Coordinates of C-alpha atoms and ligand atoms in Angstrom, one line a residue:
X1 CA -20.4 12.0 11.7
X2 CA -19.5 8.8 9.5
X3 CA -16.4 7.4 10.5
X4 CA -14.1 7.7 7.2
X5 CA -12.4 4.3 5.8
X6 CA -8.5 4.8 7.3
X7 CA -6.0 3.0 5.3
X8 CA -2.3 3.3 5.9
X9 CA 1.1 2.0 4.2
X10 CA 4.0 0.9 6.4
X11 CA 5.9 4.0 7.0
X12 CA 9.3 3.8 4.8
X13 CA 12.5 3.6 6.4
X14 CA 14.1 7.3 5.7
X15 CA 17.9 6.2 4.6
X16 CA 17.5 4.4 1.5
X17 CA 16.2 5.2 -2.0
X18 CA 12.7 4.5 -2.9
X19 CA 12.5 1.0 -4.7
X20 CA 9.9 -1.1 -6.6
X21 CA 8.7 -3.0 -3.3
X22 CA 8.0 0.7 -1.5
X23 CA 6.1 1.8 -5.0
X24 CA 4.5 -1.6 -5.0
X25 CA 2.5 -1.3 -1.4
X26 CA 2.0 2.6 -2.2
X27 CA 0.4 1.7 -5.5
X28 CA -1.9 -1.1 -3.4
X29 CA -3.0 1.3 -1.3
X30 CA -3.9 4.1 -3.3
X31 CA -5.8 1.5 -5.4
X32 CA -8.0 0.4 -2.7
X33 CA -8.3 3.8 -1.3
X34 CA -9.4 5.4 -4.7
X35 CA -12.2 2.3 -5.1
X36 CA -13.9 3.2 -1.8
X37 CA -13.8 6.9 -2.5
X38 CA -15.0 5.9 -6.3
X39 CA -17.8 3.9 -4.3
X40 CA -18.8 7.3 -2.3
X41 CA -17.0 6.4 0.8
X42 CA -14.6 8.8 3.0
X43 CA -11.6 7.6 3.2
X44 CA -8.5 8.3 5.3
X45 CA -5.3 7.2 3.5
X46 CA -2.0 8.0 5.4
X47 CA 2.1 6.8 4.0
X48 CA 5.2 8.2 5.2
X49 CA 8.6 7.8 6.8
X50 CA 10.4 6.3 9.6
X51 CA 13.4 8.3 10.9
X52 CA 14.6 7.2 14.1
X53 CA 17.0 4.8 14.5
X54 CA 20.9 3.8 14.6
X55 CA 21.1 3.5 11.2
X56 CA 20.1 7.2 10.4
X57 CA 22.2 8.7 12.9
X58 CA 25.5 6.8 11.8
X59 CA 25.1 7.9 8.4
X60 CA 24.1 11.6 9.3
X61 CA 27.5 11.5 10.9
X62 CA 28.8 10.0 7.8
X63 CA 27.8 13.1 6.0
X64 CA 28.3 15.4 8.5
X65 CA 25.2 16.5 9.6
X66 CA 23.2 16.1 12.0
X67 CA 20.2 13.5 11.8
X68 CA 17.6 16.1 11.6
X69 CA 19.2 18.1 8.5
X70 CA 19.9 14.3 7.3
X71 CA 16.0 13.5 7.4
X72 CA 14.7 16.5 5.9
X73 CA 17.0 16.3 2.6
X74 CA 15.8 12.3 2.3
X75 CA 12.0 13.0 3.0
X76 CA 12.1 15.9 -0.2
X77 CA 12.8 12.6 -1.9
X78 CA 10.4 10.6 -0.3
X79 CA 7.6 13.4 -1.3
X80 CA 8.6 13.8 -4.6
X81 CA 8.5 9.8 -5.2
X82 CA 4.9 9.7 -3.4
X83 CA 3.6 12.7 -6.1
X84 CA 5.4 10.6 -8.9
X85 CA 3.5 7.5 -8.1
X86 CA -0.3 9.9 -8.4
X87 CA -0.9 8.8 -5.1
X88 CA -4.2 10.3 -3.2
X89 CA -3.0 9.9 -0.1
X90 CA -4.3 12.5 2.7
X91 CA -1.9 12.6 4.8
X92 CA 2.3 12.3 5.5
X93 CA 3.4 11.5 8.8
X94 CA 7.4 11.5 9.6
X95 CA 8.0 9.9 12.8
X96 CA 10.1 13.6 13.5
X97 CA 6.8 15.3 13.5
X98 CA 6.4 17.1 17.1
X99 CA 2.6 15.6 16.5
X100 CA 4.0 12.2 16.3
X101 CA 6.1 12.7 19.2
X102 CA 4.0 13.9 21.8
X103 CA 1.9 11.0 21.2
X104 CA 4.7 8.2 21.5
X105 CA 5.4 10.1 24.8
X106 CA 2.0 10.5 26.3
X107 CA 1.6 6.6 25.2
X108 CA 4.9 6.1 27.1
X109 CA 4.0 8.2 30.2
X110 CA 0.3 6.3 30.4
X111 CA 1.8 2.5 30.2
X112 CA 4.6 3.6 32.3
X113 CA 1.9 4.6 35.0
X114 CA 0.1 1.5 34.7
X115 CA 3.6 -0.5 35.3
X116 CA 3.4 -2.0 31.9
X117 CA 6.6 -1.5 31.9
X118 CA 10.2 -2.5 34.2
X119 CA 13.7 -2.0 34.3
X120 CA 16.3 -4.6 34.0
X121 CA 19.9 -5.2 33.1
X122 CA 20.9 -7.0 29.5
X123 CA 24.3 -8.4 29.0
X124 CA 24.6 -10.1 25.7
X125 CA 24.7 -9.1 22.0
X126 CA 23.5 -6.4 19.6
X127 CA 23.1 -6.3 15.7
X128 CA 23.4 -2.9 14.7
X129 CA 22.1 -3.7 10.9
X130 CA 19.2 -5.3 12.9
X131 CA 18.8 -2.7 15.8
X132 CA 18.3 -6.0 17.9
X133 CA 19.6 -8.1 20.4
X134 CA 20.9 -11.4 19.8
X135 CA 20.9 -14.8 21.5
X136 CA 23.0 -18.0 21.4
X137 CA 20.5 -19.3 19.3
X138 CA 21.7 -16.5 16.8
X139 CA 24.9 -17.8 16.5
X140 CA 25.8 -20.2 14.0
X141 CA 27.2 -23.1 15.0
X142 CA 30.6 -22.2 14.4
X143 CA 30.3 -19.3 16.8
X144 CA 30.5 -16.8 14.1
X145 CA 27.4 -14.7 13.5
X146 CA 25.5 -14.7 9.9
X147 CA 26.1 -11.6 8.0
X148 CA 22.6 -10.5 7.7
X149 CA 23.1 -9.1 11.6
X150 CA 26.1 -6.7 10.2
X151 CA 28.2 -5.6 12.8
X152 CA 27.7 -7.3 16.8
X153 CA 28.5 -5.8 19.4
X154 CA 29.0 -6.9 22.9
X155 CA 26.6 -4.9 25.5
X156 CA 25.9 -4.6 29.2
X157 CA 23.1 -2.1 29.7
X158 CA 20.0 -1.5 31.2
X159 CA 16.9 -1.0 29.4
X160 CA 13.0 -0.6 29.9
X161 CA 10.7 -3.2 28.8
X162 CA 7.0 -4.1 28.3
X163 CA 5.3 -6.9 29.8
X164 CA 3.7 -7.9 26.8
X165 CA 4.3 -11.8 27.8
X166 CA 1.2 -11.3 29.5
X167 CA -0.8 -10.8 26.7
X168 CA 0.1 -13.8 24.6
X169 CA -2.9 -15.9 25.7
X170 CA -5.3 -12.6 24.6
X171 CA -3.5 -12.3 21.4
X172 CA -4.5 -16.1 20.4
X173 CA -7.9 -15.9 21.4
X174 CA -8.3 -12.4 20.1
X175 CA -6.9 -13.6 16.6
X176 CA -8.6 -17.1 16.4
X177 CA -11.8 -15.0 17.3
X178 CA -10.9 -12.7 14.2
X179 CA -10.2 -14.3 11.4
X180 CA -10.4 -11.6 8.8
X181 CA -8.1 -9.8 11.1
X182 CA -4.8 -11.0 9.6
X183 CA -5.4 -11.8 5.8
X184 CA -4.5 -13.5 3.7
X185 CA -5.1 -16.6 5.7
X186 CA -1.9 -18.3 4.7
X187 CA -0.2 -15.3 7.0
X188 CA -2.7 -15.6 10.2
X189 CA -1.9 -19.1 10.4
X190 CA 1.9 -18.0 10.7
X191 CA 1.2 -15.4 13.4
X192 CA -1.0 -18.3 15.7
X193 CA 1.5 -20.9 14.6
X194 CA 4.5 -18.8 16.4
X195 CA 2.7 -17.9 19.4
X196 CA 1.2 -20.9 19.8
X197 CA 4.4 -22.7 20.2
X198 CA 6.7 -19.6 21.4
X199 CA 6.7 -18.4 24.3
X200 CA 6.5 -14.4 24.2
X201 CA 9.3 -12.7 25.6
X202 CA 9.1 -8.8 26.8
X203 CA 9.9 -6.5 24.6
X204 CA 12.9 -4.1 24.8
X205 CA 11.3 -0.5 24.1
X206 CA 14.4 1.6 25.0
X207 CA 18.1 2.4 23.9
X208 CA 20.3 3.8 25.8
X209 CA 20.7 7.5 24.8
X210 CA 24.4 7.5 25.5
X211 CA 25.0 4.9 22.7
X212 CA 21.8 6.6 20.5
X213 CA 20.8 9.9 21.2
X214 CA 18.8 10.0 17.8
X215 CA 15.0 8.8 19.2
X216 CA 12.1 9.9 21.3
X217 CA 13.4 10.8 25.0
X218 CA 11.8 8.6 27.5
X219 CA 9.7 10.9 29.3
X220 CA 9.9 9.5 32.8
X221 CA 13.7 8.2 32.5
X222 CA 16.1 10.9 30.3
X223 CA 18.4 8.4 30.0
X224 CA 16.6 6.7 27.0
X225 CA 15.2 6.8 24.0
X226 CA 12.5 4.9 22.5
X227 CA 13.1 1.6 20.2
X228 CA 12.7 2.5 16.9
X229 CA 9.7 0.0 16.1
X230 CA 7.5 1.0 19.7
X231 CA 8.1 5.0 18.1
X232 CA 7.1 3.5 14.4
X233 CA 3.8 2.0 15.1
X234 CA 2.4 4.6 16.9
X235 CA 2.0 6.5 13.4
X236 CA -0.9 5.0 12.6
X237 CA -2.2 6.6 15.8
X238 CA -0.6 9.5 16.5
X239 CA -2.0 11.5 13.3
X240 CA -6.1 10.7 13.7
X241 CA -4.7 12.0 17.9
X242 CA -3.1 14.9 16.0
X243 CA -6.1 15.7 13.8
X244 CA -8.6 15.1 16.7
X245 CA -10.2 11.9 16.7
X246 CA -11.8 10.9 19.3
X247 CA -11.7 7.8 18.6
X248 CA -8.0 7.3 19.5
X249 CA -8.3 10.2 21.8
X250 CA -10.3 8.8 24.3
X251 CA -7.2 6.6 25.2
X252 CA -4.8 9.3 26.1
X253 CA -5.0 12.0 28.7
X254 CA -7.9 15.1 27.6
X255 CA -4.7 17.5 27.2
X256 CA -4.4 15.9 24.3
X257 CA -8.5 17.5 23.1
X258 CA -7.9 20.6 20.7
X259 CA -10.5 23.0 19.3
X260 CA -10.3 21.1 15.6
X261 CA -13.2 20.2 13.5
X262 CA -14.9 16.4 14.3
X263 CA -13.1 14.0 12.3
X264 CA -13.1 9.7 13.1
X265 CA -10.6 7.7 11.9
X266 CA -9.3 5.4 14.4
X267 CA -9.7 2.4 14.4
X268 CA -8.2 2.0 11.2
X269 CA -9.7 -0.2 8.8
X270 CA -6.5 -1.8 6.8
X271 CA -3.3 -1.1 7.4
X272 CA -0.8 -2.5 4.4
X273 CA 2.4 -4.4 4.9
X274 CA 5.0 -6.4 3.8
X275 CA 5.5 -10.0 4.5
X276 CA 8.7 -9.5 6.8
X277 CA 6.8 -6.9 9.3
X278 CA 4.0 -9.2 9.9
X279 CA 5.3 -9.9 13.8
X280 CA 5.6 -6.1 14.5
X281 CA 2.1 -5.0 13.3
X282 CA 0.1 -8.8 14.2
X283 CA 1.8 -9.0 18.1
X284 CA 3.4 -5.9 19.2
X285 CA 1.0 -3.6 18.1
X286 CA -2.1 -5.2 18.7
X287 CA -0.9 -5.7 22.6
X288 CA 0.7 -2.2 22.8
X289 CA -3.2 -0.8 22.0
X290 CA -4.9 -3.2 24.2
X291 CA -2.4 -2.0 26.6
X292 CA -3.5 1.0 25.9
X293 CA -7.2 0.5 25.8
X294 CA -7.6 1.6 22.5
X295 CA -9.3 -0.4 19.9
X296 CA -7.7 -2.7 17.4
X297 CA -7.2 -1.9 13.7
X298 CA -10.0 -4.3 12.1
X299 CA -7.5 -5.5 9.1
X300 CA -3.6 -6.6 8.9
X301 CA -3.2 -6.8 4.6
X302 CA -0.1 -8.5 4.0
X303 CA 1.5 -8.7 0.6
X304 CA 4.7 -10.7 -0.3
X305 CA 7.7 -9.5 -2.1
X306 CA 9.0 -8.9 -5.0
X307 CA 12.2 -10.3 -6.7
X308 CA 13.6 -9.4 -10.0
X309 CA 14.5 -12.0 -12.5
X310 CA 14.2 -14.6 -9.7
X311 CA 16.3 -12.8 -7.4
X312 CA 16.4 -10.8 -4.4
X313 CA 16.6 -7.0 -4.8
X314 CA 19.6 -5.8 -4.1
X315 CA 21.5 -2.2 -4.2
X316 CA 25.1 -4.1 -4.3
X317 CA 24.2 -6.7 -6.8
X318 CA 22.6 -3.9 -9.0
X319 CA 19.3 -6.4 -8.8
X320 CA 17.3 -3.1 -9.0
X321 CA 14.0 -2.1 -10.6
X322 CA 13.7 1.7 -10.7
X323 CA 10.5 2.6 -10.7
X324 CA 10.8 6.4 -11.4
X325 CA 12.6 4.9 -14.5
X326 CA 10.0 2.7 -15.4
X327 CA 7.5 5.5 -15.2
X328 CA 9.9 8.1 -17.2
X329 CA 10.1 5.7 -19.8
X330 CA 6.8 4.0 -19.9
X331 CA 4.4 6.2 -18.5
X332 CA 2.7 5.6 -14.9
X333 CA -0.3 4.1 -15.6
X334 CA 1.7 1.6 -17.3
X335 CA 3.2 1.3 -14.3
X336 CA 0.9 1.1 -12.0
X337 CA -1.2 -1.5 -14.2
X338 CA 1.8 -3.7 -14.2
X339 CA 2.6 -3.9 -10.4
X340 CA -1.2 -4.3 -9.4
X341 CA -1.7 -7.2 -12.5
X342 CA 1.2 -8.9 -12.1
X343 CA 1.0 -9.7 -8.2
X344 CA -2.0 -10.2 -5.8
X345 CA -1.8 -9.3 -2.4
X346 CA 0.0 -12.4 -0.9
X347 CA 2.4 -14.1 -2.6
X348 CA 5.9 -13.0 -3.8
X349 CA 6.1 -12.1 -7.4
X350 CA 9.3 -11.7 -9.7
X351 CA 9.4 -8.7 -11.8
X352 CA 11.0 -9.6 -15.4
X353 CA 11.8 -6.6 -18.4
X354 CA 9.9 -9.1 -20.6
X355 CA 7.2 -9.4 -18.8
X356 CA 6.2 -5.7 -18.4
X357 CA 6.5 -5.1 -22.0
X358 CA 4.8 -8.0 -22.6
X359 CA 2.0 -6.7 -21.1
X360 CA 2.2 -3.2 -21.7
X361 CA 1.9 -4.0 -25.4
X362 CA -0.4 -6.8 -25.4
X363 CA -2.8 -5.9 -21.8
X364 CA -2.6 -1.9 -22.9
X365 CA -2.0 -1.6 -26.1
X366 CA -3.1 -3.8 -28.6
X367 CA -6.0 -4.6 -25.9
X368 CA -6.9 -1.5 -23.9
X369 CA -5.7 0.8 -26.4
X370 CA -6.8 -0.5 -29.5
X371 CA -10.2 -0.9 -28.2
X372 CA -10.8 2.4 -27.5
X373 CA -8.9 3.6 -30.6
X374 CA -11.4 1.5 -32.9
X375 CA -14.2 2.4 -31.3
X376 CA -13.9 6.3 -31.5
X377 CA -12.5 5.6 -34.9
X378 CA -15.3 3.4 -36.3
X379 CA -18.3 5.9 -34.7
X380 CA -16.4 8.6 -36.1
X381 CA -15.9 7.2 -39.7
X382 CA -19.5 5.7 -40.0
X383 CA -21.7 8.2 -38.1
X384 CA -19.8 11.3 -37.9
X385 CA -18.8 10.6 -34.2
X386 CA -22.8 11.3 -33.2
X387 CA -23.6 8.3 -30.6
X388 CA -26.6 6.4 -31.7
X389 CA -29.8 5.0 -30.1
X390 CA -29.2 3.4 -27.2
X391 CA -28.5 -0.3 -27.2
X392 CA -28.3 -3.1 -24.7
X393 CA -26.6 -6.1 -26.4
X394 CA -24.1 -6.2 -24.6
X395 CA -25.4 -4.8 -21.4
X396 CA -26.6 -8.3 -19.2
X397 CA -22.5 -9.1 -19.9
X398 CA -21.8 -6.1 -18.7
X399 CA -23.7 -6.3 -15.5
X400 CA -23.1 -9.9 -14.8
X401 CA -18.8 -8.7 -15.4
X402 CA -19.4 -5.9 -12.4
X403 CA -20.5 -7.8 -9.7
X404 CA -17.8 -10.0 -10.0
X405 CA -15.6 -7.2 -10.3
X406 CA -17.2 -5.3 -6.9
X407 CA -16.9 -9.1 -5.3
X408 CA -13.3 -8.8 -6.3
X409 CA -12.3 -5.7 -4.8
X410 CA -14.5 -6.3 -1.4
X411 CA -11.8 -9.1 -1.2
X412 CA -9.1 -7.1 -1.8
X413 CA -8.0 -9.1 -4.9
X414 CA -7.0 -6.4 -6.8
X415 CA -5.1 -8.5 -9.2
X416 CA -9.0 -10.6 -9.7
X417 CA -10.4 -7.3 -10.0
X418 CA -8.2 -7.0 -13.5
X419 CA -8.4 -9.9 -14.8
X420 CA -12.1 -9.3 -14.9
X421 CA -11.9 -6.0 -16.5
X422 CA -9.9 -7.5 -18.9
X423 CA -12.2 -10.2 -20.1
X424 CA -14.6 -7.2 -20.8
X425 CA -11.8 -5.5 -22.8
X426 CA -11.2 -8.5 -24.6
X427 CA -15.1 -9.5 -25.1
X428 CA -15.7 -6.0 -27.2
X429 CA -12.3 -6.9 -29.0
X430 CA -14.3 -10.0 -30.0
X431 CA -17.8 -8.5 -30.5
X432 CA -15.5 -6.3 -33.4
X433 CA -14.1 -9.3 -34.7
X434 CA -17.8 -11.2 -34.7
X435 CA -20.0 -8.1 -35.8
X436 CA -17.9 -6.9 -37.9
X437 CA -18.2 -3.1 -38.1
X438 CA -16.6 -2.4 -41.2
X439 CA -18.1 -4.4 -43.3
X440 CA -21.6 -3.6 -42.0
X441 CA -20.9 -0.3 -43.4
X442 CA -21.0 -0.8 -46.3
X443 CA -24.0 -2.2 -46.6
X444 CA -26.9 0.5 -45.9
X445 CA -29.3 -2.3 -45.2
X446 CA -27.4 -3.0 -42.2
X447 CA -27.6 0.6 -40.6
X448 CA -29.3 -0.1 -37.8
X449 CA -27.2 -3.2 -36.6
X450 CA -24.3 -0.9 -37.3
X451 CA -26.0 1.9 -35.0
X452 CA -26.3 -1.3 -32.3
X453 CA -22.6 -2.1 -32.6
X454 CA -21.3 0.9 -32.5
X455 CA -23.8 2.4 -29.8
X456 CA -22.3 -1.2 -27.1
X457 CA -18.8 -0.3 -28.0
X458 CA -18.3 3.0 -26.6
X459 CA -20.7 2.7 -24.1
X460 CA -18.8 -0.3 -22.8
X461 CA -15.2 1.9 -23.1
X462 CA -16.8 4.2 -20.8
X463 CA -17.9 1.8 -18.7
X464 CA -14.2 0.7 -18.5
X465 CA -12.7 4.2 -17.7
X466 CA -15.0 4.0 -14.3
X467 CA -13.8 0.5 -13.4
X468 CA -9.9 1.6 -14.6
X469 CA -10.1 4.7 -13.2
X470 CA -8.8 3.4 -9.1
X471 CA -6.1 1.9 -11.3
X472 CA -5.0 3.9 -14.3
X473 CA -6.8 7.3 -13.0
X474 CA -5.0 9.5 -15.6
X475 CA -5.8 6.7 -18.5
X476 CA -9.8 6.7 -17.2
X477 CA -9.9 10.5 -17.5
X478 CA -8.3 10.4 -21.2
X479 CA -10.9 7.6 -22.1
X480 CA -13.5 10.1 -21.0
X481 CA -11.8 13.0 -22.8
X482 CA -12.0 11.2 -25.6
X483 CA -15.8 10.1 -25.6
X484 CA -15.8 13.9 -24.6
X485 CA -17.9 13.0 -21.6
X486 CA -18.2 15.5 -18.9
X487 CA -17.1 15.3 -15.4
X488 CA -14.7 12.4 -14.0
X489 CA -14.9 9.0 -14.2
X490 CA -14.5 8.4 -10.1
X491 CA -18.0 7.9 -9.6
X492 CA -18.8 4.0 -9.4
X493 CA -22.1 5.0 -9.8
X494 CA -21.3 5.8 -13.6
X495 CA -20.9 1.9 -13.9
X496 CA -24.7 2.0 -15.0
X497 CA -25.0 1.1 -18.4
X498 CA -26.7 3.5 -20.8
X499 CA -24.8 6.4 -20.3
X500 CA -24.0 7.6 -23.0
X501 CA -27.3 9.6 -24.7
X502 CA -28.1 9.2 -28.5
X503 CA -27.2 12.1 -29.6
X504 CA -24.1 12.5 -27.7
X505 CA -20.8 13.4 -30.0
X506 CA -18.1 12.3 -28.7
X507 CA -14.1 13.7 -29.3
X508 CA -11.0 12.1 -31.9
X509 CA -9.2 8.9 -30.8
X510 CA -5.4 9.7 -29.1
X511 CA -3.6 6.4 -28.7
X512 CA -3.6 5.5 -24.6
X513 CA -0.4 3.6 -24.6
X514 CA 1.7 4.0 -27.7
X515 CA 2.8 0.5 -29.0
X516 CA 6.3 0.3 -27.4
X517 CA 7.6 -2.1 -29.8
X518 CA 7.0 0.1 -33.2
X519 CA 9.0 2.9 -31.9
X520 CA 12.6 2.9 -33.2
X521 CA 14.8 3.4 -29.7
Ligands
LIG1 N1 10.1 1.3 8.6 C1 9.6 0.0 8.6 C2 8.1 -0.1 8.7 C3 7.5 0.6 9.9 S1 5.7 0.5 9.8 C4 5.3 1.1 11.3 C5 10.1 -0.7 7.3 N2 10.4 0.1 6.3 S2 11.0 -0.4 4.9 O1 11.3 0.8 4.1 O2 12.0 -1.4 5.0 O3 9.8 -1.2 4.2 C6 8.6 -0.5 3.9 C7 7.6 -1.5 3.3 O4 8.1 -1.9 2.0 C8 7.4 -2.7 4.1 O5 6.0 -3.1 4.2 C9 8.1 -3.8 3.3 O6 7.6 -5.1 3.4 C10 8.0 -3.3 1.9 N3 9.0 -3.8 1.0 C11 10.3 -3.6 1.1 N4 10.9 -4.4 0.2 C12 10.0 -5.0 -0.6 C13 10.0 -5.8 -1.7 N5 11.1 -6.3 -2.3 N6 8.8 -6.2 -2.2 C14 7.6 -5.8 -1.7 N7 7.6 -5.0 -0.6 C15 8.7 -4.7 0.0 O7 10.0 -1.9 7.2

């Protein structure tokens, strides 16, 4: 059994609405999971939603209702937000799942035996906003505390931790010994920067239950429940458990072994975050596993974030992209390209209104759009839409363009991988401009270097609906609706060029993206 490429999202925090950052990472990952299963790879691709937590149970309260009731109304939104974003993904975990659960117990119940874990007494400070504990050092000097922590609250409590100190030493040598572990490199550096110089403290992995009942019970102490981040994690293992790996099976107790049909998906291959969870994912979870004796996930992908005309997102400022606005109004392919073009996996990027339609008119339509439109237009005009004799001119381009392209998306530069496709979408744009199409038609002499020009031109658009189709999927298929070419265009293997047979007729030209700018609002 081939073990399947297992890709996750960071699982979104239930109480808030959906915003451009979450359709951002959701969009990555469907991108990278659509080019391995275009590539003929099995892939594994798993999102969903983080529910636990303080913050969920004060505002069920709030409402009236109790967290449970609270998390199913949200996570209808949460679906409905992963459907509009045409994402492929196999899988939804919510951390409320009795699948997830039983494994954060079992987890729980294994370290516990193994004493990776002890009891002590904390008096000091809390950020509820946070869901952490604060130091002195938090303070600012004035003795006030920063508004980013919300409310702090004074606490004496017990609480279970886990020795993970002990692993610091491990975790350097593991990572230096890994380098395509954390990516990009910019981010390892920060991950062996702080624990080179830091030293690691234990980690906190309960709450009381009397001051938060909503959470995993503690199995071997019911007067706790489990932190919200050591329940979180565990997703990414808890559903190839649930579905019967055995891969992550073999690390928890054979009660665990269900009659199900072979599947392999841990250890995962990427898992996708944001910039501000790096620590979670790049220290606590690699030592909770090892604790564990499971294997590592082989890649940490860590993109930055996004701002919006140069500053923070923000619901109370009203510094908001909408995305299922954007979409409504746009289309999602539109979109999707945008997101993916604009911003590589790494840095911060800053969304501008400009700047998508700036590219949705130049990027789509005039250069996408207009390519394709020509093309089906010209081979219609000139040759009654009946594809001619194969030609190669522009093939040794072509197949120089895709290895660059597959070089691209092996690195995860998705962003690369675009600009590439665009140079070919601007290089047939060209060859129009220097064959000249229309005026080789009427000249009957010329016929056969017509038939040549014509034949590159839509071979080379579909061509371009394989390579778009991890990006723009419903734009690929339209391309090949429109060349009236059978089957779907998520087979890299279609990349090849001469596809298209003489003889072939292809279908009439629909514009892709409507030119935004002509359209009285
Ligand atoms: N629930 C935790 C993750 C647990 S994973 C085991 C969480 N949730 S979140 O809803 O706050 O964020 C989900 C993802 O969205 C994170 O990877 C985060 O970095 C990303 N983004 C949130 N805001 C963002 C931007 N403004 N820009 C890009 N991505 C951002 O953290």
């Amino acid at each position: 059994m081939n073990k399947r490429f297992y890709l996750t999202t960071a699982i979104d925090y239930v109480n808030g609405a959906p915003h451009l950052g979450h359709a951002y990472e959701k969009v990555l990952a469907d991108v990278i999971a659509r080019v391995h299963r275009s590539m003929g790879g099995e892939v594994f691709f798993l999102t969903g939603l983080d529910e636990h937590g303080q913050k969920v149970q004060q505002a069920a309260q709030e409402q009236g209702k109790t967290p449970q009731a609270y998390c199913d109304e949200l996570a209808v939104q949460w679906l409905a937000f992963v459907q509009k974003l045409g994402l492929s993904n196999d899988d939804f975990v919510r951390t409320t799942d009795q699948r997830h659960k039983d494994v954060v117990q079992a987890i729980l119940s294994k370290l516990h035996a193994e004493e990776q874990f002890y009891k002590k007494p904390y008096v000091g400070f809390y950020s509820v906003r946070e869901e952490t504990f604060l130091t002195e050092k938090d303070r600012n000097p004035d003795g006030t505390w920063d508004a980013k922590w919300g409310q702090v609250n004074e606490l004496v409590e017990e609480n279970w931790y886990f020795k993970l100190g002990q692993h610091q030493q491990w975790l350097i040598e593991y990572i230096e010994a890994n380098p395509g572990f954390i990516q990009p490199d910019y981010r390892r550096n920060e991950v062996l920067g702080f624990l080179r110089s830091q030293t690691l403290e234990d980690l906190c992995i309960t709450r009381p239950a009397a001051r938060l009942s909503w959470g995993i019970p503690l199995p071997f102490d019911p007067g706790f429940v489990t932190y919200v981040w050591f329940d979180a994690l565990v997703n990414y293992f808890s559903v190839p458990v649930s579905l019967g790996d055995e891969g992550a099976l073999g690390a928890l107790p054979s009660a665990f072994r269900k009659q199900l049909p072979p599947i392999s998906l841990w250890p995962a291959d990427v898992h996708l975050i944001g910039k501000d969870i790096l620590k979670f994912h790049a220290v606590y979870w690699p030592i909770m596993l090892k604790a564990l004796g499971a294997p590592l996930p082989k890649t940490l992908l860590v993109h930055g974030w996004w701002q919006k005309d140069g500053a923070k997102l923000s619901k109370s400022t009203g510094n908001v992209v909408d995305p299922i606005a954007v979409i409504d109004e746009w289309g999602l392919d539109a979109f999707r390209y945008y997101l993916v073009r604009e911003l590589g996996i790494g840095p911060d990027g800053n969304w501008t209104d400009d700047g998508f339609k700036s590219r949705y008119n130049a990027e789509l339509a005039n250069g996408l759009g207009n390519l394709l439109n020509r093309s089906i237009s010209m081979l219609n005009k000139y040759r009654g839409g009946v594809v001619p004799a194969q030609s190669d001119e522009l093939k040794p381009e072509a197949v120089v363009a895709l290895k660059v392209i597959e070089g691209k998306l092996a690195a995860y530069d998705l962003q690369g991988a675009l600009v590439e496709i665009w140079k070919e979408v601007n290089r047939a744009n060209l060859y129009i401009e220097q064959t000249r199409p229309f005026s080789l038609a009427k000249d009957p002499a010329q016929a056969a270097r017509l038939d040549a020009v014509l034949y590159n031109l839509v071979e080379t658009c579909r061509i371009l609906a394989v390579l778009l189709w991890p990006f723009i999927p419903a734009t690929a298929e339209k391309i090949f609706a429109q060349l009236n070419v059978a089957g779907s265009p998520a087979d890299w293997k279609l990349t090849e060029w001469g596809g298209l047979a003489a003889g072939h007729t292809i279908g009439t030209p629909i514009p892709l993206f409507p030119r935004k700018d002509l359209v009285p609002k």
